[in-house]
C-alpha cells in the first residue's frame, strides 16, 4: 500500500474508534502513526488477528497489511461479540481503502505505460524494435494499428509549480477525450464510445510540453476541421477550468509507426513557427507553415545571398509590420488596415513606400507577391529586431 493509503486507513479507524489505542507499525515493528502517542503494544505471541481478554474486558486486533505493515488496535469492550463486530468494521474500512489504492496504483501504472509507449514510439529505429513495441502495446491495452494524430500542447512557464500544473492539464485532457468524441457533419460519432475512447495517449514530453496522440478514423475528408474543433474545445476547457492559455501544434498524420517521430518534430516546429511569425491562432498545423518550412530548410548562406539585402532594407524601413499584415490578409488593404488599426490610406501610403524601396508590386503581380513573402520570411528568420531566435527547422 502507498504511504497515503496507510495514513488514510489509520485516520479512518481512529475516527471510528475514538477511545481506542490505534497504531501503525512499519515492517521493522516501529510505530509510524499512533493514537494516543505512546509506546506500542507487543504483538500477541500466538499471531492471532483478534485477541479478546474477558478478565480486562479488552481486545487486541492486529491487521496485517501489504509490504509488512501492521495495524494494531486495542480497545475496551463488553464482550467478544462486540470485539468481533468492531473487527469486521475495521476490515470493511481496510477493504475499501485497499481497493481504492489499487485503482490509484493502476491509474499510475497506465499513465507510466503511456509515457513509455509514447517515448518509444517516437524513437523507433529497427523493424525488431517496431515489432516489439506493437506486441508490448497490445499487452498493455493499446492497439498501435489505429491511426493517431500527433498534437503537442505547450504549457506556459509556471516555475516550480509546472509539475502540478502539468498533472492537472493531463487529467483534464483525458477527461475531455473520454467524454467527448469528434463528430462528423452527419452527426455520427467519429470516435465512438468504448474501446476506441481508451486508445488516446496523453503523455508529458518535458516540463513544458504534453503530447496527445488522438485516434482518428481512416478516410476523413474534413479531418483538419474536426481536429481543430476538438483541440479548440480543449483549449477553451483549459482556460475556463485552470486559467491556462496553451498553444497547440499539430503534425502531419503518420502513415506508419516509424513516421511518429517525424510527426512529433513537425508538431513542435508548428509551435515554433507560430511564435516566430507571431501567429495569434491557438491551434497551429504544420500545413499552415509549409512555405516557411521550405525556406527555413534552405542553407542560410543561400537565403541571405539572394534575399539578405532586400530583407535588411525592409527591416530598417519599419515597414515590416505592414508587410506582415498584408501577407496575413492575402493582400487585402481593408483587412490589413483593420488589423493594424490604421486608415486604409495609411496602408496604401506604406505600400507605395515598399514598392519604391524593393521594386515590387505584390497587389498586381503574383511573382512579386511570392518574392515579397520570401523576403518577409527571411526577415523573420534572420533580421527581425526581436530577442535571439532559433531557426525552427534547425
PDB file of C-alpha atoms in Angstrom, residues 48-53 58-62:
ATOM      1  CA  UNK A  48      -3.920 -14.329  16.046  1.00  0.00           C
ATOM      2  CA  UNK A  49      -5.528 -11.290  14.412  1.00  0.00           C
ATOM      3  CA  UNK A  50      -8.092 -10.795  17.199  1.00  0.00           C
ATOM      4  CA  UNK A  51      -7.459 -11.487  20.885  1.00  0.00           C
ATOM      5  CA  UNK A  52     -10.191 -10.872  23.498  1.00  0.00           C
ATOM      6  CA  UNK A  53      -9.333 -10.831  27.215  1.00  0.00           C
ATOM      7  CA  UNK A  58     -10.441  -5.585  26.260  1.00  0.00           C
ATOM      8  CA  UNK A  59      -9.425  -6.836  22.874  1.00  0.00           C
ATOM      9  CA  UNK A  60      -6.318  -6.593  20.733  1.00  0.00           C
ATOM     10  CA  UNK A  61      -6.677  -6.745  16.962  1.00  0.00           C
ATOM     11  CA  UNK A  62      -3.796  -6.929  14.519  1.00  0.00           C
TER      12      UNK A  62
END
